[in-house]
Amino acid sequence: MKRTTPAALLAAALVSTLVTGCGGDASAGDATHVTVTVGYQSKTINTVTAGTLLRSLGSFERELAAQGKRDGITYKVEWQDYATGAPITAQMTAGKIDIGSMGDFPLLLNAARGKQLNRPTRLVSVTGYNLRGALNTVVTAPQSKLGSLKDLRGKTVSTSIGSAADGTLVRALQQAGLDPNEDIRKINQQPSVGASALQAGSADALSQFVAWPGLLAFQGRAKALYDGGELNLPTFHGVTVRQDFAEQRPKVLDAFLTAQIQATRYLNEHPVQAAEKVADATGLPPEVVYLYNGSGGIATFDPVVKPELVAALKKDVPVLRSAKLVGDVDVDAFVDDGPLKRVYGAEYAEHLAAAPEPSRDEVWLKGEDRTRAFDSPSALLKFVAGHKEQVRAAYVPDATTGTRWYADKAVWVRDGEELSPFVTVSAARAYTRAHPGARTVSYAAALAQAS
């Protein structure tokens, strides 16, 4: 089965944006008035510490105001919101955006496009990451009979070509023995369009990044078919800056990174409040935001550029190259954590060595500004069974990958007296095949057993 060349689709999107936003400099201004333009993705909630939450807290503006008092410059921040990373890259290479945030695959496209157009960019920090790749998920309609990726042969799959979610789809299909170019019909759509296509039945599955899979599952509009954590390959989002801007205004970049560190600290110290702030700014349900950004959530937030993430970027290059979206990308030249080291100082090494927190069994009750943690899925289920009317959301980690998911959307397996949750039917089936006597049970049955 043939499909439209992804390179042509992405190139068309980039050219279109370049035509409508060419010329000029994002940070242009006279000697005493400077506008700094930041491109972000409000609903891609893995980038909130460089976008939605950062903007909500006003951290960057405060840092620039303090810097302005020192250097006699009045700074203004212009925030530009996009659905994906491609238009941010197009605007950066046209000199219209100074700093942007996007996922790992778009970051590589950013690096390649910047070099091609002689507008080099640099990766200077990370927003959120997952070392197993669980930030991307393939979902199907709730009533779908599809049970695994192999069932996608001959089917239509919506994704955003060139995105991290597209990368997950390509790799996952290849591991399942399918050719992503021949065995499925891939359609290039923005996340919201793909979600509508899934609901309308014009797409059999949707491969997307945060927060779309979690949102659709929470709304009862989709169920998980493939957990990106099964790839066991890191995925992340990061901050990229135009090299010329970083060289001309290093103090502004320092102010941004300082503000990002402050936003990260706020998110980690006040996860429920941070989720509610992001929900207020985006219209996403707080329960969905917390699934990803909460304490022990799917995403870990830390600005440092860890070696595991750089190694993952290098593994991503051949995937994009085989799709003819990039040529060779010099990842080592693209990554520049010098500014972040300058801002962090001695703390940088400590953060570099820090490990992510494992996902926890948690319940969020209505009217409470905190969550409750439990030692096991069974303990959580017992609590939920006794507080059904009060539960706002309950979260459990997948028994195999550790990916956090909603307790009522998980696939439950009973093995003797033990109850184990899984994100997907295929993962649950793999467990029951390996454990004679284990069987899947409904959520209601799991609650009844636990209570």
Tab-separated table of C-alpha atoms in Angstrom:
chain	number	residue	atom	x	y	z
A	1	MET	CA	0.000	0.000	0.000
A	2	LYS	CA	1.545	3.304	-1.088
A	3	ARG	CA	1.267	6.629	0.691
A	4	THR	CA	2.165	10.250	0.115
A	5	THR	CA	5.877	10.897	0.611
A	6	PRO	CA	6.373	12.333	4.118
A	7	ALA	CA	9.203	14.547	2.953
A	8	ALA	CA	6.896	16.249	0.476
A	9	LEU	CA	4.179	16.764	3.061
A	10	LEU	CA	6.540	18.229	5.640
A	11	ALA	CA	8.344	20.384	3.112
A	12	ALA	CA	5.033	21.829	1.953
A	13	ALA	CA	4.112	22.738	5.521
A	14	LEU	CA	7.481	24.366	6.130
A	15	VAL	CA	7.481	26.298	2.865
A	16	SER	CA	3.938	27.528	3.480
A	17	THR	CA	4.895	28.876	6.882
A	18	LEU	CA	8.098	30.404	5.565
A	19	VAL	CA	6.211	32.247	2.848
A	20	THR	CA	3.773	33.748	5.334
A	21	GLY	CA	6.392	34.621	7.938
A	22	CYS	CA	9.598	35.579	6.172
A	23	GLY	CA	11.966	38.418	6.770
A	24	GLY	CA	12.849	40.407	9.836
A	25	ASP	CA	14.171	39.337	13.215
A	26	ALA	CA	12.062	38.137	16.128
A	27	SER	CA	14.138	40.043	18.656
A	28	ALA	CA	14.243	43.195	16.558
A	29	GLY	CA	13.913	46.555	18.303
A	30	ASP	CA	15.864	49.712	18.978
A	31	ALA	CA	18.739	49.865	21.434
A	32	THR	CA	16.479	50.191	24.475
A	33	HIS	CA	13.363	48.197	23.502
A	34	VAL	CA	13.622	44.496	22.610
A	35	THR	CA	10.872	41.989	21.866
A	36	VAL	CA	11.711	38.331	22.507
A	37	THR	CA	9.497	35.857	20.660
A	38	VAL	CA	8.899	32.402	22.115
A	39	GLY	CA	7.229	29.606	20.154
A	40	TYR	CA	5.517	26.939	22.232
A	41	GLN	CA	2.817	24.256	22.086
A	42	SER	CA	0.258	24.909	24.795
A	43	LYS	CA	-1.476	21.544	24.532
A	44	THR	CA	1.756	19.553	24.250
A	45	ILE	CA	1.953	19.530	28.015
A	46	ASN	CA	5.377	17.910	28.135
A	47	THR	CA	6.741	21.359	27.193
A	48	VAL	CA	4.942	23.380	29.897
A	49	THR	CA	8.084	24.409	31.777
A	50	ALA	CA	9.191	26.249	28.631
A	51	GLY	CA	5.694	27.257	27.562
A	52	THR	CA	2.266	27.093	29.183
A	53	LEU	CA	3.297	26.896	32.854
A	54	LEU	CA	6.234	29.252	32.341
A	55	ARG	CA	3.911	31.791	30.762
A	56	SER	CA	1.276	31.321	33.477
A	57	LEU	CA	3.819	31.916	36.259
A	58	GLY	CA	5.271	35.027	34.590
A	59	SER	CA	8.776	33.808	35.445
A	60	PHE	CA	10.420	34.864	32.194
A	61	GLU	CA	8.931	38.338	32.250
A	62	ARG	CA	10.159	38.876	35.818
A	63	GLU	CA	13.658	37.726	34.951
A	64	LEU	CA	13.741	40.039	31.933
A	65	ALA	CA	12.453	42.967	33.986
A	66	ALA	CA	15.302	42.428	36.448
A	67	GLN	CA	17.785	42.126	33.605
A	68	GLY	CA	16.371	45.272	32.005
A	69	LYS	CA	17.076	47.273	35.137
A	70	ARG	CA	20.692	46.164	34.953
A	71	ASP	CA	21.293	46.877	31.271
A	72	GLY	CA	18.826	49.713	30.612
A	73	ILE	CA	16.679	47.761	28.133
A	74	THR	CA	12.908	47.320	28.188
A	75	TYR	CA	12.041	43.748	27.244
A	76	LYS	CA	8.733	42.436	25.952
A	77	VAL	CA	7.862	38.758	25.505
A	78	GLU	CA	5.652	37.664	22.624
A	79	TRP	CA	4.249	34.137	22.975
A	80	GLN	CA	3.237	32.248	19.830
A	81	ASP	CA	1.225	29.039	20.272
A	82	TYR	CA	1.366	26.165	17.750
A	83	ALA	CA	-0.037	22.637	17.566
A	84	THR	CA	3.216	20.987	16.434
A	85	GLY	CA	6.925	21.727	16.144
A	86	ALA	CA	7.140	22.137	12.345
A	87	PRO	CA	5.744	25.703	12.171
A	88	ILE	CA	7.971	26.755	15.073
A	89	THR	CA	10.990	25.560	13.107
A	90	ALA	CA	9.781	27.383	9.993
A	91	GLN	CA	9.375	30.620	11.948
A	92	MET	CA	12.758	30.216	13.645
A	93	THR	CA	14.576	29.719	10.359
A	94	ALA	CA	12.766	32.783	9.009
A	95	GLY	CA	14.077	34.802	11.957
A	96	LYS	CA	10.591	35.253	13.419
A	97	ILE	CA	10.986	33.151	16.598
A	98	ASP	CA	13.971	33.291	18.946
A	99	ILE	CA	13.310	30.381	21.310
A	100	GLY	CA	11.086	27.347	20.734
A	101	SER	CA	10.157	24.043	22.356
A	102	MET	CA	9.317	20.768	20.603
A	103	GLY	CA	9.748	16.994	20.676
A	104	ASP	CA	12.843	14.967	19.841
A	105	PHE	CA	12.070	14.231	16.174
A	106	PRO	CA	11.041	17.856	15.451
A	107	LEU	CA	14.230	18.975	17.214
A	108	LEU	CA	16.284	17.049	14.677
A	109	LEU	CA	14.269	18.594	11.842
A	110	ASN	CA	14.928	21.960	13.500
A	111	ALA	CA	18.664	21.270	13.481
A	112	ALA	CA	18.658	20.082	9.863
A	113	ARG	CA	16.517	22.958	8.586
A	114	GLY	CA	18.550	25.542	10.472
A	115	LYS	CA	21.782	24.288	8.949
A	116	GLN	CA	20.253	24.062	5.477
A	117	LEU	CA	19.013	27.669	5.577
A	118	ASN	CA	22.114	29.013	7.315
A	119	ARG	CA	20.055	29.792	10.442
A	120	PRO	CA	21.673	27.285	12.832
A	121	THR	CA	19.879	26.400	16.041
A	122	ARG	CA	20.989	24.782	19.280
A	123	LEU	CA	19.316	22.447	21.782
A	124	VAL	CA	19.926	24.130	25.150
A	125	SER	CA	17.645	22.341	27.627
A	126	VAL	CA	15.032	19.632	28.151
A	127	THR	CA	11.469	20.136	29.356
A	128	GLY	CA	10.033	16.661	30.092
A	129	TYR	CA	11.179	13.158	29.208
A	130	ASN	CA	10.395	9.479	29.623
A	131	LEU	CA	13.290	7.057	29.460
A	132	ARG	CA	11.132	4.235	28.052
A	133	GLY	CA	9.304	6.279	25.395
A	134	ALA	CA	5.857	6.353	27.018
A	135	LEU	CA	5.108	9.950	25.996
A	136	ASN	CA	3.735	8.641	22.690
A	137	THR	CA	0.801	6.244	22.371
A	138	VAL	CA	-1.191	4.607	19.581
A	139	VAL	CA	-4.929	4.578	20.281
A	140	THR	CA	-8.021	3.214	18.550
A	141	ALA	CA	-11.738	3.845	18.891
A	142	PRO	CA	-13.320	2.383	22.062
A	143	GLN	CA	-15.362	-0.160	20.101
A	144	SER	CA	-12.469	-1.172	17.809
A	145	LYS	CA	-11.708	-4.877	17.427
A	146	LEU	CA	-8.006	-4.147	16.833
A	147	GLY	CA	-5.984	-5.880	19.532
A	148	SER	CA	-2.359	-5.262	18.555
A	149	LEU	CA	-0.181	-3.373	16.096
A	150	LYS	CA	-0.175	-6.368	13.750
A	151	ASP	CA	-3.901	-5.811	13.271
A	152	LEU	CA	-3.114	-2.457	11.614
A	153	ARG	CA	-2.079	-4.148	8.365
A	154	GLY	CA	-4.125	-2.559	5.600
A	155	LYS	CA	-5.583	0.026	7.989
A	156	THR	CA	-5.480	3.830	8.036
A	157	VAL	CA	-3.415	5.476	10.758
A	158	SER	CA	-3.369	9.202	11.511
A	159	THR	CA	-0.234	10.861	12.861
A	160	SER	CA	1.760	14.068	12.483
A	161	ILE	CA	4.527	13.135	10.059
A	162	GLY	CA	7.949	14.086	11.373
A	163	SER	CA	6.719	14.193	14.980
A	164	ALA	CA	7.926	12.108	17.912
A	165	ALA	CA	4.643	10.172	17.707
A	166	ASP	CA	5.357	9.348	14.071
A	167	GLY	CA	8.764	8.056	15.109
A	168	THR	CA	7.173	5.815	17.711
A	169	LEU	CA	4.695	4.503	15.131
A	170	VAL	CA	7.440	3.704	12.615
A	171	ARG	CA	9.612	1.901	15.139
A	172	ALA	CA	6.715	0.016	16.720
A	173	LEU	CA	5.410	-1.193	13.348
A	174	GLN	CA	8.862	-2.364	12.343
A	175	GLN	CA	9.210	-4.322	15.587
A	176	ALA	CA	5.812	-5.879	14.896
A	177	GLY	CA	7.013	-7.004	11.451
A	178	LEU	CA	5.099	-4.395	9.435
A	179	ASP	CA	6.470	-2.014	6.827
A	180	PRO	CA	5.296	1.501	7.824
A	181	ASN	CA	5.474	2.581	4.170
A	182	GLU	CA	3.676	-0.365	2.592
A	183	ASP	CA	1.504	-2.153	5.147
A	184	ILE	CA	-0.556	0.776	6.446
A	185	ARG	CA	-2.038	3.928	4.970
A	186	LYS	CA	-0.524	6.778	6.942
A	187	ILE	CA	-2.254	10.160	6.838
A	188	ASN	CA	-0.529	13.338	7.981
A	189	GLN	CA	-2.820	15.298	10.326
A	190	GLN	CA	-2.547	17.667	13.242
A	191	PRO	CA	-3.525	15.986	16.529
A	192	SER	CA	-6.973	17.568	16.768
A	193	VAL	CA	-7.787	16.631	13.174
A	194	GLY	CA	-6.578	13.086	13.752
A	195	ALA	CA	-8.723	12.805	16.872
A	196	SER	CA	-11.763	13.819	14.818
A	197	ALA	CA	-10.811	11.353	12.090
A	198	LEU	CA	-10.635	8.559	14.647
A	199	GLN	CA	-14.042	9.450	16.016
A	200	ALA	CA	-15.541	9.699	12.515
A	201	GLY	CA	-14.103	6.354	11.482
A	202	SER	CA	-11.929	7.715	8.661
A	203	ALA	CA	-8.849	6.632	10.645
A	204	ASP	CA	-8.550	3.213	12.294
A	205	ALA	CA	-5.875	4.341	14.735
A	206	LEU	CA	-4.139	7.498	15.908
A	207	SER	CA	-0.479	7.778	16.932
A	208	GLN	CA	0.110	10.958	18.888
A	209	PHE	CA	2.121	12.658	21.590
A	210	VAL	CA	1.025	14.133	24.916
A	211	ALA	CA	-1.627	14.932	25.877
A	212	TRP	CA	-3.862	13.618	23.084
A	213	PRO	CA	-3.878	9.865	23.846
A	214	GLY	CA	-4.532	10.486	27.541
A	215	LEU	CA	-7.198	13.074	26.771
A	216	LEU	CA	-9.096	10.848	24.347
A	217	ALA	CA	-8.946	7.897	26.739
A	218	PHE	CA	-10.154	10.056	29.631
A	219	GLN	CA	-13.079	11.283	27.529
A	220	GLY	CA	-14.002	7.738	26.538
A	221	ARG	CA	-13.232	8.508	22.885
A	222	ALA	CA	-10.296	6.092	22.510
A	223	LYS	CA	-8.479	3.169	24.063
A	224	ALA	CA	-4.777	2.412	24.020
A	225	LEU	CA	-3.532	-0.008	21.366
A	226	TYR	CA	0.227	0.447	21.882
A	227	ASP	CA	2.138	1.885	24.838
A	228	GLY	CA	5.240	3.736	23.618
A	229	GLY	CA	6.992	2.539	26.777
A	230	GLU	CA	7.259	-0.877	25.119
A	231	LEU	CA	9.973	0.547	22.846
A	232	ASN	CA	12.200	1.163	25.871
A	233	LEU	CA	13.825	4.081	24.054
A	234	PRO	CA	13.826	7.570	25.581
A	235	THR	CA	11.541	10.275	24.249
A	236	PHE	CA	11.652	13.897	25.305
A	237	HIS	CA	10.861	17.506	24.467
A	238	GLY	CA	13.401	20.270	24.605
A	239	VAL	CA	14.208	23.924	24.057
A	240	THR	CA	15.924	25.127	20.914
A	241	VAL	CA	17.300	28.603	20.284
A	242	ARG	CA	18.605	30.381	17.205
A	243	GLN	CA	22.381	30.424	17.428
A	244	ASP	CA	22.631	34.064	16.352
A	245	PHE	CA	20.136	35.084	19.039
A	246	ALA	CA	22.031	33.133	21.711
A	247	GLU	CA	25.264	34.837	20.702
A	248	GLN	CA	23.764	38.336	20.473
A	249	ARG	CA	21.650	38.152	23.651
A	250	PRO	CA	23.182	35.596	26.027
A	251	LYS	CA	21.698	37.361	29.056
A	252	VAL	CA	18.193	36.936	27.623
A	253	LEU	CA	18.834	33.230	27.103
A	254	ASP	CA	20.133	33.015	30.678
A	255	ALA	CA	16.940	34.702	31.866
A	256	PHE	CA	14.829	32.184	29.950
A	257	LEU	CA	16.718	29.201	31.333
A	258	THR	CA	16.550	30.640	34.856
A	259	ALA	CA	12.791	31.025	34.456
A	260	GLN	CA	12.525	27.482	33.106
A	261	ILE	CA	14.349	26.151	36.151
A	262	GLN	CA	11.932	28.062	38.385
A	263	ALA	CA	8.927	26.667	36.512
A	264	THR	CA	10.366	23.147	36.760
A	265	ARG	CA	10.875	23.534	40.482
A	266	TYR	CA	7.302	24.776	40.896
A	267	LEU	CA	5.906	21.828	38.918
A	268	ASN	CA	7.886	19.283	40.929
A	269	GLU	CA	7.070	20.860	44.307
A	270	HIS	CA	3.403	21.647	43.565
A	271	PRO	CA	2.301	19.014	41.014
A	272	VAL	CA	-1.449	19.298	41.612
A	273	GLN	CA	-1.445	23.104	41.538
A	274	ALA	CA	0.765	23.076	38.429
A	275	ALA	CA	-1.645	20.677	36.711
A	276	GLU	CA	-4.542	22.971	37.528
A	277	LYS	CA	-2.680	26.023	36.185
A	278	VAL	CA	-1.940	24.229	32.923
A	279	ALA	CA	-5.547	23.036	32.733
A	280	ASP	CA	-6.816	26.590	33.204
A	281	ALA	CA	-4.533	27.860	30.437
A	282	THR	CA	-5.227	25.091	27.930
A	283	GLY	CA	-8.763	23.891	28.609
A	284	LEU	CA	-7.459	20.364	29.188
A	285	PRO	CA	-8.951	18.449	32.127
A	286	PRO	CA	-6.636	18.670	35.174
A	287	GLU	CA	-6.876	14.887	35.539
A	288	VAL	CA	-5.296	14.484	32.092
A	289	VAL	CA	-2.541	16.988	32.803
A	290	TYR	CA	-1.735	15.198	36.062
A	291	LEU	CA	-1.517	11.837	34.284
A	292	TYR	CA	1.546	13.137	32.460
A	293	ASN	CA	2.908	15.952	34.628
A	294	GLY	CA	2.041	14.820	38.137
A	295	SER	CA	4.361	13.420	40.779
A	296	GLY	CA	5.717	10.201	39.296
A	297	GLY	CA	3.757	10.922	36.115
A	298	ILE	CA	4.576	9.717	32.630
A	299	ALA	CA	6.858	12.710	32.124
A	300	THR	CA	9.855	13.607	34.280
A	301	PHE	CA	10.707	17.304	34.267
A	302	ASP	CA	14.352	18.320	34.495
A	303	PRO	CA	16.074	20.851	32.199
A	304	VAL	CA	19.445	19.071	32.035
A	305	VAL	CA	20.369	17.330	28.790
A	306	LYS	CA	21.074	13.795	29.957
A	307	PRO	CA	23.434	11.524	27.986
A	308	GLU	CA	20.615	8.976	27.515
A	309	LEU	CA	18.578	11.600	25.688
A	310	VAL	CA	21.459	12.612	23.429
A	311	ALA	CA	22.052	8.937	22.627
A	312	ALA	CA	18.356	8.561	21.759
A	313	LEU	CA	18.563	11.557	19.418
A	314	LYS	CA	21.394	9.879	17.557
A	315	LYS	CA	19.251	6.749	17.147
A	316	ASP	CA	16.425	8.908	15.796
A	317	VAL	CA	18.497	10.302	12.924
A	318	PRO	CA	18.445	7.097	10.786
A	319	VAL	CA	14.644	6.881	11.148
A	320	LEU	CA	14.173	10.404	9.813
A	321	ARG	CA	16.830	9.868	7.176
A	322	SER	CA	15.136	6.713	5.887
A	323	ALA	CA	11.911	8.734	5.562
A	324	LYS	CA	13.902	11.320	3.569
A	325	LEU	CA	13.055	14.037	6.096
A	326	VAL	CA	16.699	14.823	6.937
A	327	GLY	CA	20.174	14.009	5.742
A	328	ASP	CA	22.921	13.602	8.299
A	329	VAL	CA	22.493	15.581	11.522
A	330	ASP	CA	25.470	16.363	13.730
A	331	VAL	CA	23.771	15.807	17.083
A	332	ASP	CA	26.869	16.639	19.126
A	333	ALA	CA	27.155	20.017	17.403
A	334	PHE	CA	23.427	20.683	17.868
A	335	VAL	CA	23.436	19.999	21.617
A	336	ASP	CA	24.761	22.919	23.657
A	337	ASP	CA	24.227	22.686	27.395
A	338	GLY	CA	26.828	25.382	28.080
A	339	PRO	CA	24.251	28.117	28.818
A	340	LEU	CA	22.333	25.844	31.212
A	341	LYS	CA	25.553	24.889	32.994
A	342	ARG	CA	26.301	28.595	33.315
A	343	VAL	CA	22.918	29.243	34.909
A	344	TYR	CA	22.821	26.162	37.144
A	345	GLY	CA	26.413	26.381	38.333
A	346	ALA	CA	27.403	23.633	40.768
A	347	GLU	CA	23.862	22.199	40.807
A	348	TYR	CA	24.140	20.984	37.227
A	349	ALA	CA	26.100	17.825	38.079
A	350	GLU	CA	23.546	16.913	40.762
A	351	HIS	CA	20.657	17.193	38.320
A	352	LEU	CA	22.577	15.306	35.652
A	353	ALA	CA	22.931	12.328	38.002
A	354	ALA	CA	19.322	12.385	39.258
A	355	ALA	CA	17.058	9.473	38.287
A	356	PRO	CA	13.341	9.843	37.484
A	357	GLU	CA	10.784	8.910	40.097
A	358	PRO	CA	8.882	5.690	39.353
A	359	SER	CA	5.167	5.984	38.701
A	360	ARG	CA	2.970	5.455	41.750
A	361	ASP	CA	-0.510	4.189	42.499
A	362	GLU	CA	-2.397	7.413	43.258
A	363	VAL	CA	-5.940	8.599	43.870
A	364	TRP	CA	-7.136	12.184	43.505
A	365	LEU	CA	-10.306	12.832	45.477
A	366	LYS	CA	-12.799	15.543	44.633
A	367	GLY	CA	-12.282	18.735	46.622
A	368	GLU	CA	-8.691	17.898	47.606
A	369	ASP	CA	-5.559	19.726	46.477
A	370	ARG	CA	-3.322	16.684	46.887
A	371	THR	CA	-3.269	13.046	45.824
A	372	ARG	CA	-3.038	9.915	47.965
A	373	ALA	CA	-0.371	7.307	47.260
A	374	PHE	CA	-0.728	3.537	47.767
A	375	ASP	CA	1.711	0.658	48.021
A	376	SER	CA	0.047	-1.568	45.433
A	377	PRO	CA	-2.704	-1.650	42.801
A	378	SER	CA	-4.803	-3.803	45.132
A	379	ALA	CA	-4.521	-1.240	47.927
A	380	LEU	CA	-5.584	1.491	45.520
A	381	LEU	CA	-8.541	-0.541	44.290
A	382	LYS	CA	-9.669	-1.232	47.844
A	383	PHE	CA	-9.620	2.504	48.605
A	384	VAL	CA	-11.447	3.374	45.378
A	385	ALA	CA	-14.106	0.750	46.078
A	386	GLY	CA	-14.860	2.469	49.371
A	387	HIS	CA	-14.856	6.016	47.940
A	388	LYS	CA	-16.425	5.606	44.497
A	389	GLU	CA	-18.423	8.835	44.557
A	390	GLN	CA	-15.477	10.871	45.791
A	391	VAL	CA	-12.831	9.738	43.275
A	392	ARG	CA	-11.784	12.353	40.758
A	393	ALA	CA	-9.106	10.180	39.159
A	394	ALA	CA	-7.132	7.059	40.012
A	395	TYR	CA	-3.761	6.263	38.426
A	396	VAL	CA	-1.825	2.992	38.218
A	397	PRO	CA	1.516	2.071	36.582
A	398	ASP	CA	1.548	-0.607	33.890
A	399	ALA	CA	2.868	-3.839	35.423
A	400	THR	CA	5.432	-4.250	32.629
A	401	THR	CA	6.481	-0.803	31.399
A	402	GLY	CA	5.613	1.313	34.444
A	403	THR	CA	3.611	3.694	32.249
A	404	ARG	CA	0.999	5.483	34.336
A	405	TRP	CA	-2.603	5.084	33.157
A	406	TYR	CA	-6.111	5.598	34.471
A	407	ALA	CA	-7.214	2.741	36.724
A	408	ASP	CA	-10.660	2.581	35.123
A	409	LYS	CA	-9.185	2.518	31.588
A	410	ALA	CA	-6.490	-0.070	32.319
A	411	VAL	CA	-6.742	-3.741	31.369
A	412	TRP	CA	-6.719	-5.743	34.630
A	413	VAL	CA	-5.277	-9.208	35.104
A	414	ARG	CA	-5.949	-11.474	38.064
A	415	ASP	CA	-3.179	-13.911	38.943
A	416	GLY	CA	-4.171	-15.723	42.105
A	417	GLU	CA	-4.813	-13.006	44.658
A	418	GLU	CA	-2.706	-10.443	42.768
A	419	LEU	CA	-4.261	-7.795	40.518
A	420	SER	CA	-2.076	-6.175	37.869
A	421	PRO	CA	-2.936	-3.291	35.500
A	422	PHE	CA	-1.795	-2.911	31.886
A	423	VAL	CA	-2.194	-0.024	29.450
A	424	THR	CA	-3.099	-2.261	26.500
A	425	VAL	CA	-4.923	-5.479	25.760
A	426	SER	CA	-1.853	-6.880	23.994
A	427	ALA	CA	0.329	-6.359	27.072
A	428	ALA	CA	-2.244	-8.076	29.269
A	429	ARG	CA	-2.450	-10.993	26.834
A	430	ALA	CA	1.333	-11.331	26.822
A	431	TYR	CA	1.250	-11.578	30.617
A	432	THR	CA	-1.531	-14.182	30.729
A	433	ARG	CA	0.247	-16.304	28.111
A	434	ALA	CA	3.364	-16.309	30.273
A	435	HIS	CA	1.480	-16.994	33.523
A	436	PRO	CA	-0.833	-20.051	33.378
A	437	GLY	CA	-3.914	-19.462	35.484
A	438	ALA	CA	-3.834	-15.662	35.061
A	439	ARG	CA	-6.829	-14.112	33.307
A	440	THR	CA	-8.140	-10.688	32.414
A	441	VAL	CA	-10.984	-9.274	34.496
A	442	SER	CA	-13.143	-6.184	34.220
A	443	TYR	CA	-12.451	-3.100	36.276
A	444	ALA	CA	-15.639	-3.751	38.225
A	445	ALA	CA	-14.481	-7.291	39.016
A	446	ALA	CA	-11.073	-5.999	40.090
A	447	LEU	CA	-12.748	-3.514	42.443
A	448	ALA	CA	-14.964	-6.246	43.863
A	449	GLN	CA	-12.027	-8.571	44.519
A	450	ALA	CA	-9.952	-5.836	46.134
A	451	SER	CA	-12.768	-4.797	48.440
